[in-house]
Every structure is written in C-alpha cells, then in structure tokens.
mmCIF file of C-alpha atoms in Angstrom:
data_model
loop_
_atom_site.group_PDB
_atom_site.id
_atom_site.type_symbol
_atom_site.label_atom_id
_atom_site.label_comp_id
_atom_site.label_asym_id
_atom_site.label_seq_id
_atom_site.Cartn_x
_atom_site.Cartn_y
_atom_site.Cartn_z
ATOM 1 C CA UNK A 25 -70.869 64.613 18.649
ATOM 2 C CA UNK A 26 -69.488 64.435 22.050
ATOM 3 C CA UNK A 27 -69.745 60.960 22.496
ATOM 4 C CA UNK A 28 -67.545 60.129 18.928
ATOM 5 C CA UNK A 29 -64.366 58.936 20.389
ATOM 6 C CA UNK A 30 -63.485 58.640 16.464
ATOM 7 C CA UNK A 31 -61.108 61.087 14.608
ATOM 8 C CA UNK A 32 -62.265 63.947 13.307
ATOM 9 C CA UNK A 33 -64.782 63.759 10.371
ATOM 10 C CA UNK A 34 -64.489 64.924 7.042
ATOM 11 C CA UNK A 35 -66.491 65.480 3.956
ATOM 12 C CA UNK A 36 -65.613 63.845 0.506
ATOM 13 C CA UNK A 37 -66.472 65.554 -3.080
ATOM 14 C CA UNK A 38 -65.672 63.173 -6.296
ATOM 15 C CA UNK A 39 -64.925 64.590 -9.674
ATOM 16 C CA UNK A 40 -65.393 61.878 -12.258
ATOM 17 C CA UNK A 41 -64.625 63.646 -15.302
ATOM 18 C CA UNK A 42 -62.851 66.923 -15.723
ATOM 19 C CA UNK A 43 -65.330 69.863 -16.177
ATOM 20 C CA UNK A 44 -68.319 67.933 -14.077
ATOM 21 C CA UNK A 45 -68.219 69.188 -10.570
ATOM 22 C CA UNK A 46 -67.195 67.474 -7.716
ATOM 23 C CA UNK A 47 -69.758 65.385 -6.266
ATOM 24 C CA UNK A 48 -70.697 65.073 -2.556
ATOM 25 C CA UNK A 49 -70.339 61.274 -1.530
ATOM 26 C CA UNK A 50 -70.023 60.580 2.054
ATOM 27 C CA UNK A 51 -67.863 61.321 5.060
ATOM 28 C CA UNK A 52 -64.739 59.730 6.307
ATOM 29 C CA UNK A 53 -62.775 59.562 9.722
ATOM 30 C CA UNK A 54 -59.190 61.239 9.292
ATOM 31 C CA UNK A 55 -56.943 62.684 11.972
ATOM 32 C CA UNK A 56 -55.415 65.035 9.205
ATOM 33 C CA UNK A 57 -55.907 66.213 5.763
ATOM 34 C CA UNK A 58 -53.625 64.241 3.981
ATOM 35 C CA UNK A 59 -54.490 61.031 5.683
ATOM 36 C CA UNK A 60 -59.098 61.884 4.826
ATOM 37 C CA UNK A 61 -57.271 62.169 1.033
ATOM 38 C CA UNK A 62 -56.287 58.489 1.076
ATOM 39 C CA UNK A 63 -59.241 57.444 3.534
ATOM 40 C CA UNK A 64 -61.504 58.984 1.107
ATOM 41 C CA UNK A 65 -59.835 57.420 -1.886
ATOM 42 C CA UNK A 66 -59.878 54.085 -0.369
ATOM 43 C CA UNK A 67 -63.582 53.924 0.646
ATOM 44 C CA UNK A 68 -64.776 56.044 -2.073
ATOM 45 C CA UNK A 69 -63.038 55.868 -5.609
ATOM 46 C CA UNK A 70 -62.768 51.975 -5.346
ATOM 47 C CA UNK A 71 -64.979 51.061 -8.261
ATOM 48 C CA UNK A 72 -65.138 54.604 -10.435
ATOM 49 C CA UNK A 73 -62.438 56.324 -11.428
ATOM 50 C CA UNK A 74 -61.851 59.942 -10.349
ATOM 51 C CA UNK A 75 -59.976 62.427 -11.769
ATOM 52 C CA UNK A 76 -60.143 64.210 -8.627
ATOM 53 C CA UNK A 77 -61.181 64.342 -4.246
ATOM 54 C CA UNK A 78 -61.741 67.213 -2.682
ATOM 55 C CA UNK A 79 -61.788 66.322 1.489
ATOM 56 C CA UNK A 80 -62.989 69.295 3.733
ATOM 57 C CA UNK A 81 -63.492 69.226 7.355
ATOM 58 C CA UNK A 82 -67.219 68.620 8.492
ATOM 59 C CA UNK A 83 -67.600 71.544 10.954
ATOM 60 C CA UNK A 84 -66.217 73.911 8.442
ATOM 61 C CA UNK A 85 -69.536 73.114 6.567
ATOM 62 C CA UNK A 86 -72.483 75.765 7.645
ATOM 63 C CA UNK A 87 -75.837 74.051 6.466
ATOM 64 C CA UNK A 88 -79.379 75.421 6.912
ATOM 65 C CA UNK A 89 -81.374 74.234 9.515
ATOM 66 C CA UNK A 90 -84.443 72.006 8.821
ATOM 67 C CA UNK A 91 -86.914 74.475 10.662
ATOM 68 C CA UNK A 92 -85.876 77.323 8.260
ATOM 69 C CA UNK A 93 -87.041 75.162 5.724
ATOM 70 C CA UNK A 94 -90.112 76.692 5.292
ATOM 71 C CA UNK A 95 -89.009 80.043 4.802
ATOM 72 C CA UNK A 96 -85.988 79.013 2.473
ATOM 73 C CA UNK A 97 -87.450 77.246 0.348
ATOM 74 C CA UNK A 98 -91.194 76.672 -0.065
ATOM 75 C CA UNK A 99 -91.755 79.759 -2.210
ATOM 76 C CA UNK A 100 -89.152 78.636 -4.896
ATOM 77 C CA UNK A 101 -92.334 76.147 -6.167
ATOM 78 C CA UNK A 102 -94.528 79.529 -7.011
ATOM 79 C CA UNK A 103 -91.846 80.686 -9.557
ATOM 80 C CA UNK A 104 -91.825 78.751 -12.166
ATOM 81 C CA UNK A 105 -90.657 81.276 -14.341
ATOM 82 C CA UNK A 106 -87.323 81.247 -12.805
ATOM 83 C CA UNK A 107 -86.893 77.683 -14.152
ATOM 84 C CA UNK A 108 -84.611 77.360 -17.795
ATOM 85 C CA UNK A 109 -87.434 75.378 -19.257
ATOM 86 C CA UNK A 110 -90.078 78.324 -19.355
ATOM 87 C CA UNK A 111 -87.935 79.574 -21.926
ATOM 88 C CA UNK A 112 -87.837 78.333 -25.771
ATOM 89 C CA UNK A 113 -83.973 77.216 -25.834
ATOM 90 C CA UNK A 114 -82.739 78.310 -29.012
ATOM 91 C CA UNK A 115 -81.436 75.449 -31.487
ATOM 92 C CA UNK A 116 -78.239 74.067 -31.101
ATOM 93 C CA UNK A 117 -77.619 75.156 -27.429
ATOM 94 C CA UNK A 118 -76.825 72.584 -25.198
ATOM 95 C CA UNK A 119 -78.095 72.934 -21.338
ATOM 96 C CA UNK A 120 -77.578 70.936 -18.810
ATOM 97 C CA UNK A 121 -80.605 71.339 -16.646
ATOM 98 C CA UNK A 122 -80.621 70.564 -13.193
ATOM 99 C CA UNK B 21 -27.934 29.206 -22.233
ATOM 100 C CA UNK B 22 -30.735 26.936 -22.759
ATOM 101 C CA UNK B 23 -33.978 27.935 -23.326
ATOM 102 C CA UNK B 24 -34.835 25.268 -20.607
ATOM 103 C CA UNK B 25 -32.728 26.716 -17.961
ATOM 104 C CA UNK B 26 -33.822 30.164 -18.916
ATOM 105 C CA UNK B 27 -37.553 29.003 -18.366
ATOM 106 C CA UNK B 28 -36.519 27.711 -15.183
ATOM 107 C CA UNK B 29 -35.123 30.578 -14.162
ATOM 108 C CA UNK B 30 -37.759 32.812 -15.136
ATOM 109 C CA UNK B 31 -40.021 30.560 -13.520
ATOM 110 C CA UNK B 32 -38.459 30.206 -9.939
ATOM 111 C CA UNK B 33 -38.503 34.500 -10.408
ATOM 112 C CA UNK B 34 -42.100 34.511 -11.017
ATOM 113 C CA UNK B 35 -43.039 32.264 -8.150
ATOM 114 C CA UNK B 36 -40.902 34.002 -5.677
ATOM 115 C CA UNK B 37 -42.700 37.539 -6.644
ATOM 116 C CA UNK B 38 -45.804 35.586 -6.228
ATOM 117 C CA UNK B 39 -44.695 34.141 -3.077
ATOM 118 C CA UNK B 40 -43.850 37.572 -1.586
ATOM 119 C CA UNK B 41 -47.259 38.924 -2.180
ATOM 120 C CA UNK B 42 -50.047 35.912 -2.059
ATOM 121 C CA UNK B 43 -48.434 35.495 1.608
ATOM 122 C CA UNK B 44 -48.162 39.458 2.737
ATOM 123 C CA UNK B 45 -51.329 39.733 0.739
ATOM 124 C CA UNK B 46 -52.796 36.822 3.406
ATOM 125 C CA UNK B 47 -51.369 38.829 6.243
ATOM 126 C CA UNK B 48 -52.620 41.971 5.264
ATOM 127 C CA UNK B 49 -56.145 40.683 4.705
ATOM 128 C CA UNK B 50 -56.147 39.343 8.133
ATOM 129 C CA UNK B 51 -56.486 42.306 9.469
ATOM 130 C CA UNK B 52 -60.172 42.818 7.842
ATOM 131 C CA UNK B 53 -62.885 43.602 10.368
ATOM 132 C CA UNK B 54 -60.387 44.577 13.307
ATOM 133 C CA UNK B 55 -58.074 47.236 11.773
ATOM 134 C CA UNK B 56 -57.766 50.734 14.768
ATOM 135 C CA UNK B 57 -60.912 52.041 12.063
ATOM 136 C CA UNK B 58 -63.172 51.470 9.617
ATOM 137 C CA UNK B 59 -61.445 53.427 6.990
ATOM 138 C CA UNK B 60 -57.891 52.070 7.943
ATOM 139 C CA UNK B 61 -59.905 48.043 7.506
ATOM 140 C CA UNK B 62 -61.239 49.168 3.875
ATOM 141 C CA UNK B 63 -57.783 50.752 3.034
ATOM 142 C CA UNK B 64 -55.775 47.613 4.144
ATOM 143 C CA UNK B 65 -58.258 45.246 2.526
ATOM 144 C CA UNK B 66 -57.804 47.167 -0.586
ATOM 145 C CA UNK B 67 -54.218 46.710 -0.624
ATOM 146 C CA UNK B 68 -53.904 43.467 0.532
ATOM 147 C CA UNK B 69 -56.471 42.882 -3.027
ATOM 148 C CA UNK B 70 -53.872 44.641 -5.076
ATOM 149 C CA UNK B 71 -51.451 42.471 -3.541
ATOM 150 C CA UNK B 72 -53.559 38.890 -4.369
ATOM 151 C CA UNK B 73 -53.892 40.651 -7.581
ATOM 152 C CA UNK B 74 -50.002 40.928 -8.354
ATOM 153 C CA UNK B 75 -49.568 37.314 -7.087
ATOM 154 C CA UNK B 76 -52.321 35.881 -9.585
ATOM 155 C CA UNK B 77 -50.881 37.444 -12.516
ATOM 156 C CA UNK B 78 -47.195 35.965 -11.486
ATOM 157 C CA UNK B 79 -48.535 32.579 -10.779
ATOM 158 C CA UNK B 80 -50.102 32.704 -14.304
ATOM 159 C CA UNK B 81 -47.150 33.443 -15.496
ATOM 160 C CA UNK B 82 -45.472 30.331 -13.954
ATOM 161 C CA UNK B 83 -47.854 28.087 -14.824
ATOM 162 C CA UNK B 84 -47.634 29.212 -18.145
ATOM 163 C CA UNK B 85 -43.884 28.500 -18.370
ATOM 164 C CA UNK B 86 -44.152 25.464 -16.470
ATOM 165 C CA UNK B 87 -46.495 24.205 -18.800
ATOM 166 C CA UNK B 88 -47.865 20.658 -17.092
ATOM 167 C CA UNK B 89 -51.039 21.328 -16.110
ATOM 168 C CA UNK B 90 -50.947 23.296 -13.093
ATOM 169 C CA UNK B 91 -52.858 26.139 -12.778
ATOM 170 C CA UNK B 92 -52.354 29.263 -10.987
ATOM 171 C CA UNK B 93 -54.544 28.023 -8.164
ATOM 172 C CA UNK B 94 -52.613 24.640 -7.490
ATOM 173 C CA UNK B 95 -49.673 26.553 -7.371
ATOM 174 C CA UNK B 96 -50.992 28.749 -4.580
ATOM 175 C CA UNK B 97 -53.076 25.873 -3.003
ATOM 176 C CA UNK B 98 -51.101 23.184 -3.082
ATOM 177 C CA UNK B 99 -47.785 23.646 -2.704
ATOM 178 C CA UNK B 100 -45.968 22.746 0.414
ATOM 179 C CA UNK B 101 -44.153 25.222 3.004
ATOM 180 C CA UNK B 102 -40.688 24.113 2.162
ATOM 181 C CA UNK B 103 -42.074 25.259 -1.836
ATOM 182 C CA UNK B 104 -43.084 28.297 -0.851
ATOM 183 C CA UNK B 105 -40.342 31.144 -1.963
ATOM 184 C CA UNK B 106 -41.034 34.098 0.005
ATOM 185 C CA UNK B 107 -39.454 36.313 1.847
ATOM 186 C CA UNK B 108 -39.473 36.135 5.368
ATOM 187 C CA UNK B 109 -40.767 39.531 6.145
ATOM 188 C CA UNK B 110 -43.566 38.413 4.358
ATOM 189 C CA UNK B 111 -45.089 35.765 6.975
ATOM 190 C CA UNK B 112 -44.203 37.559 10.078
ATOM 191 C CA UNK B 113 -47.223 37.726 12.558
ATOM 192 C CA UNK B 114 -48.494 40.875 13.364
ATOM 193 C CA UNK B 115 -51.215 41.538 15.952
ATOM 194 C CA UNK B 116 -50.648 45.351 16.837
ATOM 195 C CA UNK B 117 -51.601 47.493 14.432
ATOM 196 C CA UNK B 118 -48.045 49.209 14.071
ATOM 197 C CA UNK B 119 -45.977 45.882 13.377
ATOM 198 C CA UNK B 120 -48.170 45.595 10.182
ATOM 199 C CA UNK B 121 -47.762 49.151 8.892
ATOM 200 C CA UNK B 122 -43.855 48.423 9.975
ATOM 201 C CA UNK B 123 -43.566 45.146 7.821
ATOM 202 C CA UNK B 124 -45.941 47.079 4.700
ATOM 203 C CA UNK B 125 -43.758 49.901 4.896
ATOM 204 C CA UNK B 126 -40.606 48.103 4.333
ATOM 205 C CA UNK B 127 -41.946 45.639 1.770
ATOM 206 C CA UNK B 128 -43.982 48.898 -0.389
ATOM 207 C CA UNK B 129 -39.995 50.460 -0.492
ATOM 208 C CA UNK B 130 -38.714 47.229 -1.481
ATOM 209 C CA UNK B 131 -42.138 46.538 -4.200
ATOM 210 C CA UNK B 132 -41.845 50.041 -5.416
ATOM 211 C CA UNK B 133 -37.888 49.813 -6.662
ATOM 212 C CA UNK B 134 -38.409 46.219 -7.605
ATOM 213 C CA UNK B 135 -41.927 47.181 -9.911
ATOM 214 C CA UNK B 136 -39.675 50.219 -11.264
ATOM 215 C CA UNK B 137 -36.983 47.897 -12.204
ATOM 216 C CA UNK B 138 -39.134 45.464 -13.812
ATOM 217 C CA UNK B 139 -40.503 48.091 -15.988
ATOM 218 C CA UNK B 140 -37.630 48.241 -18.063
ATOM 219 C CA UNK B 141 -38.075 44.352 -18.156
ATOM 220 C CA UNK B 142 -37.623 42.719 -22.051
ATOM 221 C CA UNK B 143 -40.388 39.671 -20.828
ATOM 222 C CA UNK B 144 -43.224 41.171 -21.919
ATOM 223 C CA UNK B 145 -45.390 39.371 -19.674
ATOM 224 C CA UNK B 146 -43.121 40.584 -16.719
ATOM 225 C CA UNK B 147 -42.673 43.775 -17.801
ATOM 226 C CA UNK B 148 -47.068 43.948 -18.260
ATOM 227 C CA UNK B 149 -47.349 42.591 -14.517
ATOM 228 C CA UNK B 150 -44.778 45.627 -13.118
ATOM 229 C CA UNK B 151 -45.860 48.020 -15.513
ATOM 230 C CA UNK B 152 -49.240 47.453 -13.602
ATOM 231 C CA UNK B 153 -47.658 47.274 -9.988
ATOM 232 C CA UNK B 154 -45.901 50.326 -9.794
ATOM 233 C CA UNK B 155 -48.904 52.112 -9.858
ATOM 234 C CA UNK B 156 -50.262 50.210 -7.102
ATOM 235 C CA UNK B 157 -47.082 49.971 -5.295
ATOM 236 C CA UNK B 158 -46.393 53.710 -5.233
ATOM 237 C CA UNK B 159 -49.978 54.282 -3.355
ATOM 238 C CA UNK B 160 -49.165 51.233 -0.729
ATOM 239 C CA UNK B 161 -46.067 53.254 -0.056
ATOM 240 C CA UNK B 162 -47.237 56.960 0.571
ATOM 241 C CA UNK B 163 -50.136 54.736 2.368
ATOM 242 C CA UNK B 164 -47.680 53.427 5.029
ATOM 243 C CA UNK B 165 -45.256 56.284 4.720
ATOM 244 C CA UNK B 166 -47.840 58.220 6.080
ATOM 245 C CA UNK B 167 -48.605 56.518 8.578
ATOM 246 C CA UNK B 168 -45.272 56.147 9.703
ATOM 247 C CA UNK B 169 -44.678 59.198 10.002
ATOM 248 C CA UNK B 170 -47.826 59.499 12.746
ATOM 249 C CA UNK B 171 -46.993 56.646 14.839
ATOM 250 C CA UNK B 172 -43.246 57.519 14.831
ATOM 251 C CA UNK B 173 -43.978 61.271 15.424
ATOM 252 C CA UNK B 174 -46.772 60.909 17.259
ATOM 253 C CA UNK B 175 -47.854 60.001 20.773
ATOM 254 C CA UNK B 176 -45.455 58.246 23.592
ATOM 255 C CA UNK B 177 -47.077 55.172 22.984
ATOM 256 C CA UNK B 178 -47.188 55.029 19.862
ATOM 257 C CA UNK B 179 -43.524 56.018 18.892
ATOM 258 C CA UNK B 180 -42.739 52.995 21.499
ATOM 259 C CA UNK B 181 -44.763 50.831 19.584
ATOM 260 C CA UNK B 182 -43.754 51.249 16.214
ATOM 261 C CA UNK B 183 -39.705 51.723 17.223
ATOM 262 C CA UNK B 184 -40.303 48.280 18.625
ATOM 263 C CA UNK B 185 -41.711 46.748 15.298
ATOM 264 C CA UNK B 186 -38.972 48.659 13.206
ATOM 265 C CA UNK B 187 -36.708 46.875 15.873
ATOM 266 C CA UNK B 188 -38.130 43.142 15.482
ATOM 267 C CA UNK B 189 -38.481 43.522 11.932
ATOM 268 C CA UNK B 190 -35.063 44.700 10.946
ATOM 269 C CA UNK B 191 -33.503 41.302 10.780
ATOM 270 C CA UNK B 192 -36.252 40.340 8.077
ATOM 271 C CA UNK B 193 -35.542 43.052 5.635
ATOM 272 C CA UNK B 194 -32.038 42.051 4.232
ATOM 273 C CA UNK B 195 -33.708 39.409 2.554
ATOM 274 C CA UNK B 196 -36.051 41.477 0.572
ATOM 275 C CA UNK B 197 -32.993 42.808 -1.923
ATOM 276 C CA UNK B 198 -30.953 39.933 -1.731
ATOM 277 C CA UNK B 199 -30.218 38.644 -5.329
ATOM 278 C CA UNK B 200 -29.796 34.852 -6.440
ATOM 279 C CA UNK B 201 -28.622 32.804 -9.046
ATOM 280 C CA UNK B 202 -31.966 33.095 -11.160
ATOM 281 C CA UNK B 203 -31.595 36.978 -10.907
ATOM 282 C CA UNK B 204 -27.773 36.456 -12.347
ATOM 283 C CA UNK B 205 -28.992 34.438 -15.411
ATOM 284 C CA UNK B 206 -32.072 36.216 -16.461
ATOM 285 C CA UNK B 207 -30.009 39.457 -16.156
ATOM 286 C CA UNK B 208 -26.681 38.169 -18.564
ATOM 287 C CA UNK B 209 -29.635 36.730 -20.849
ATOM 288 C CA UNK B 210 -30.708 40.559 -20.848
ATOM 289 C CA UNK B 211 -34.717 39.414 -19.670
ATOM 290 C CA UNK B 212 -34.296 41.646 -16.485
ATOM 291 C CA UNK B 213 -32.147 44.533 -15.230
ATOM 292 C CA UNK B 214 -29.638 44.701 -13.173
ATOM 293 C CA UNK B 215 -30.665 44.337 -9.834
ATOM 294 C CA UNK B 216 -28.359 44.745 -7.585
ATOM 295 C CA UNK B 217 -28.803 48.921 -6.553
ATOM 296 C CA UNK B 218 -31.757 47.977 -5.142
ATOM 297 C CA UNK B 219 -30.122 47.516 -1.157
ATOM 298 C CA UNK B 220 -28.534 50.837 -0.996
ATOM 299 C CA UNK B 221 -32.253 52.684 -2.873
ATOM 300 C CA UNK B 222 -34.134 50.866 -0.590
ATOM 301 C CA UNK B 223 -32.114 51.707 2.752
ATOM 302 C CA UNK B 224 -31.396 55.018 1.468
ATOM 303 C CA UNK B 225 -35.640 55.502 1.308
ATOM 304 C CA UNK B 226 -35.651 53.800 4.468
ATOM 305 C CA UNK B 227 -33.362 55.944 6.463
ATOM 306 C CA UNK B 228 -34.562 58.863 5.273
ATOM 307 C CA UNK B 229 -38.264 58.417 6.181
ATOM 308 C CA UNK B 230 -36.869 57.030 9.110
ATOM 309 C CA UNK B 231 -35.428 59.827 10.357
ATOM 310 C CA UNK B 232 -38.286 61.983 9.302
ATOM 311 C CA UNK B 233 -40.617 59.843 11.665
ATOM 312 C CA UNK B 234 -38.321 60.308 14.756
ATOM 313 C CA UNK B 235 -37.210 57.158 14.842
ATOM 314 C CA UNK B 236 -33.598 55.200 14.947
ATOM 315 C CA UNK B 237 -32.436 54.072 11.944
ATOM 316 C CA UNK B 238 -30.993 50.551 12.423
ATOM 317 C CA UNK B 239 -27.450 49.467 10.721
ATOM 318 C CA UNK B 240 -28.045 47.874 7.543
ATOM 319 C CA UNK B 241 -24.929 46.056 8.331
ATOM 320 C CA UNK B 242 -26.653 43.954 11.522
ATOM 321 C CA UNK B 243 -27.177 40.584 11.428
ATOM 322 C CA UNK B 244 -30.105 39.606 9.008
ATOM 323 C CA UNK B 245 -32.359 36.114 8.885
ATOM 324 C CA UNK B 246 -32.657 34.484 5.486
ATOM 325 C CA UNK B 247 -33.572 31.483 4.345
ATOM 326 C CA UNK B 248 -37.217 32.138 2.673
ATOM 327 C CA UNK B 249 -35.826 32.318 -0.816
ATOM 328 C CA UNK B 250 -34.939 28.813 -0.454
ATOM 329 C CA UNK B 251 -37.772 27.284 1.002
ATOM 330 C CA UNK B 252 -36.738 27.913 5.021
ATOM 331 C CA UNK B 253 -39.277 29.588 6.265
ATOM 332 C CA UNK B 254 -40.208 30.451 9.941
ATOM 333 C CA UNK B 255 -43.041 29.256 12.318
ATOM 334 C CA UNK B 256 -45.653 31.606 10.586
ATOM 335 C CA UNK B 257 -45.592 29.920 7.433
ATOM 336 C CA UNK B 258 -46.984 26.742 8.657
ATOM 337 C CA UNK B 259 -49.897 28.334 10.154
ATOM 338 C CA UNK B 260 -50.580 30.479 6.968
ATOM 339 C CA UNK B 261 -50.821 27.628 4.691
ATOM 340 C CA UNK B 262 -52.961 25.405 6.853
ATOM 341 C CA UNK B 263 -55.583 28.128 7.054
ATOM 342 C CA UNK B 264 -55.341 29.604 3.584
ATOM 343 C CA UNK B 265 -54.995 25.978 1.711
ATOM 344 C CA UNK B 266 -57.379 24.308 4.249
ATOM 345 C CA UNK B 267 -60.726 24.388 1.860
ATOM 346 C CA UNK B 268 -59.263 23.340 -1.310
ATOM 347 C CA UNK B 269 -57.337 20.698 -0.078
ATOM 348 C CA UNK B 270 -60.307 19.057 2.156
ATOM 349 C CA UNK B 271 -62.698 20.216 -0.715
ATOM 350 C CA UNK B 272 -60.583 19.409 -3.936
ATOM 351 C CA UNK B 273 -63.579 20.362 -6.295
ATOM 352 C CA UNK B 274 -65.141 22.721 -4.688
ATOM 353 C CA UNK B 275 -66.873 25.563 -7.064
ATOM 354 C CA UNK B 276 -68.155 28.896 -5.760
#
C-alpha cells in the first residue's frame, strides 16, 4: 500500500510442536528480519508456546487472485475420488486428514 | 551471624531486586498505547509484565521473611519514597522513545549478569526467582540490543537521539553494580555469590555493543549519582508512587 507510512510487513508461521507444520498466524510491521523475529514473537507466541517462527516478507508471497477462483478451484468438488477417505484405510494406519 | 541479621539481610536484598523492577516495570508500562508502533507497544508491555512478574515473586519473598503480616501488595503499595530501594536508573523519566530503550538496555546488561549470578544462589527461593529471570532477562536484552544497534547505526536523527540518552543516563548506571553491606553478609554466609565482577562484565557488554552501534562509549570512571539504594531517590520517584499507589491507598479495600 502506498499510503502505509509503516515498516515493511511481514508474514508470521508458528510451529507448536516439532513435526506439525508451521502455522500461518498474522502479519507484523518490522524494518528487518531479525527485528519481525522478535515482533512476531512478542505479538504472537505470548500465550502458546512455540518451538519455532518462521517470518517472511509479505511481497515475497505470490497468492492467486480471487477472479481465478473459478478456474482454480471449483472443479476440485467433482473429484471426490481424489479425497483419502474414498479409500478403505487399512487397520492400524494413522492419517491425518486434512 | 544471626539468623536475624541474616533474614534482614536477605530481606533488604529481596526488596531492592523488587524495587529495581516494580519501578522500571512502571516506567516501561507507561509507554503502552504510545510506543513509535504497535508491535514495539505489545513488545514493551510484555516486558515491562515480565518485569512486575520478577518484582512479585521478590516481594513474596520479603514478606515471607519479614513475617508480620504484610503482604506482597502493601509492600509495593504502601511504602513510602524514602522506603523504596531502587536504583536510580530505574525511575528516570523517559518521553522519547530512545531514552527508554537507553535506560532498558543498560538495566537488561545489568539483570542478565545479576539473574546469572543468582543462579548459582544456595536460597532456594532466590535461586527459583533467577533461575526464572534469566530466561526473561536474556530476551529483554537482545530486545534492546537490537534496537540499539538501529538507532545508534541508523539515521542522523536518530544516532543524535539515542547518543544523547546514553549521555544523560550514564551517571545513573554506576549504581546498578554497586555492592552493599547486605551483599557482603549474605555472600561470607555463602547464600549468594560473589558479586563484585559484575562492573567490569557489565561495562565490558556495554562498551562493546556500544561500539558496535556507532556510538561513544562513556568513561566508566565519570562521576556517577547514587543514593537509590538507600532510600534517596530523585524527583521521578515521587511522581511514580503517587500515581501507581494512588487507588489502593484512597481505596484501601478495594477488590477487582
């Protein structure tokens, strides 16, 4: 934005436990990597506690744009075979499903 | 020694730790709702909590040892100024942004030694409390390290700004390491270490990040104030107690 007289902006992943994957949270102001690590760890890991923060600039993000919505996405509802669950999951095998 | 004096002792230690952080803890939290950003007034809020934190567990402490019905709350709330034990750094009024990270950044050096010391404590209770603050007191001090380092190395202004806070606040800081009579006992009785390095780590920290910042790093031989240790305290004080003891004093049983 060109009317953000703010520092640069940065997104913040969470890891709570090792293994899970960092989370997406929020964003915080920073004018420099080390400084969004402690910004992020002040307004985001007051409460929980991580085991790690991941900080990366906003504009190195690329995100789809809402009016390609339609085309991205809308057919993944007519495949529901491509979903874990259409399959019998053998005993004993433990899947996380999303 | 008697076990009286040694309480004593151990009690006028514990209240001046307390002192040092209820009243930078007060300061700190001042600056909630007008810190440069929004991030900056959540990080120094958070600190200034660890800080409160650290003071309630000391106070505890002290009442505990006292052992005549105060609690940790009338020692806060109702003590006088000339009562009050902390160091003058401590109270010192801050209302640009880079005075405050000044004053944190020589009282985390100082916390950080002093919690490190106090690990190796034989008081279990005062051991428990540092064991606890180091932690803490390690992240206050990369917190304002870092942001030393920006303001010192980083625009005209703000180099000008924060040399001048590093210049006013100098004379506070001998203070912070000086060691007293209750240090002397506590340490022959073998309760706490020796004390003593902790000037030359602390201005040997100092300098060094100092330097790295681009600033000037005063003599640690100038002339420094003193006095807070023994209930002298400056202007500031005053003003800190009337508005942090105002409530319970007018309100004596108020409950929230």
């Amino acid at each position: 934005m060109s009317n953000d007289t703010q520092w640069k902006l940065w997104e913040v992943f969470i890891q709570l436990k090792t293994g899970k994957p960092h989370e997406h949270v929020g964003n915080v102001h920073a004018p420099d990597a080390e400084l969004a690590i402690q910004n992020a760890r002040d307004v985001y890991a007051r409460r929980d506690k991580p085991v790690s923060i991941w900080v990366t600039p906003s504009e190195l993000i690329t995100a789809t744009a809402p009016q390609d919505n339609e085309a991205f996405f809308d057919s993944i509802d007519d495949k529901v075979y491509r979903h874990p669950q259409f399959y019998k999951i053998p005993k004993g095998v433990n899947v996380d499903v999303h | 020694m008697s076990i009286d004096a040694t309480k004593k002792a151990l009690f006028n230690f514990a209240i001046k730790h307390a002192d040092d952080r209820l009243i930078l803890g007060h300061r700190l939290a001042e600056w909630c709702s007008t810190a440069p950003i929004l991030e900056e007034d959540i990080a120094m809020s958070n600190i200034a909590l660890d800080l409160l934190g650290q003071s309630v567990l000391f106070l505890k402490y002290a009442a505990e040892l006292e052992n005549s019905n105060r609690t940790e709350d009338d020692l806060a709330y109702l003590r006088t100024e000339k009562e009050f034990r902390n160091a003058l750094l401590c109270e010192q009024n801050t209302d640009d942004f880079a005075y405050a990270i000044a004053r944190q950044f020589f009282f985390d050096v100082y916390d950080y030694f002093l919690m490190e010391a106090l690990s190796k404590s034989t008081d279990e209770q005062i051991r428990g409390i540092a064991e606890k603050s180091v932690k803490e007191a390690k992240y206050h001090l990369r917190h304002s390290s870092e942001w030393m380092l920006r303001l010192g190395d980083g625009t005209e202004e703000s180099h000008k700004r924060i040399a001048e806070a590093v210049e006013f606040l100098w004379m506070y800081t001998g203070e912070l390491c000086e060691t007293d009579a209750d240090d002397e006992l506590l340490k022959s009785e073998g309760i706490i270490p020796d004390l003593s390095g902790l000037k030359a780590k602390w201005y040997e920290s100092v300098s060094q990040l100092l330097a790295k910042a681009t600033l000037e790093v005063p003599s640690i031989d100038l002339f420094m104030q003193s006095g807070g240790r023994k209930g002298y305290h400056t202007e500031n004080l005053g003003h800190i107690l009337s508005d942090m003891q105002y409530l319970r004093r007018l309100y004596p049983d108020a409950k929230w």
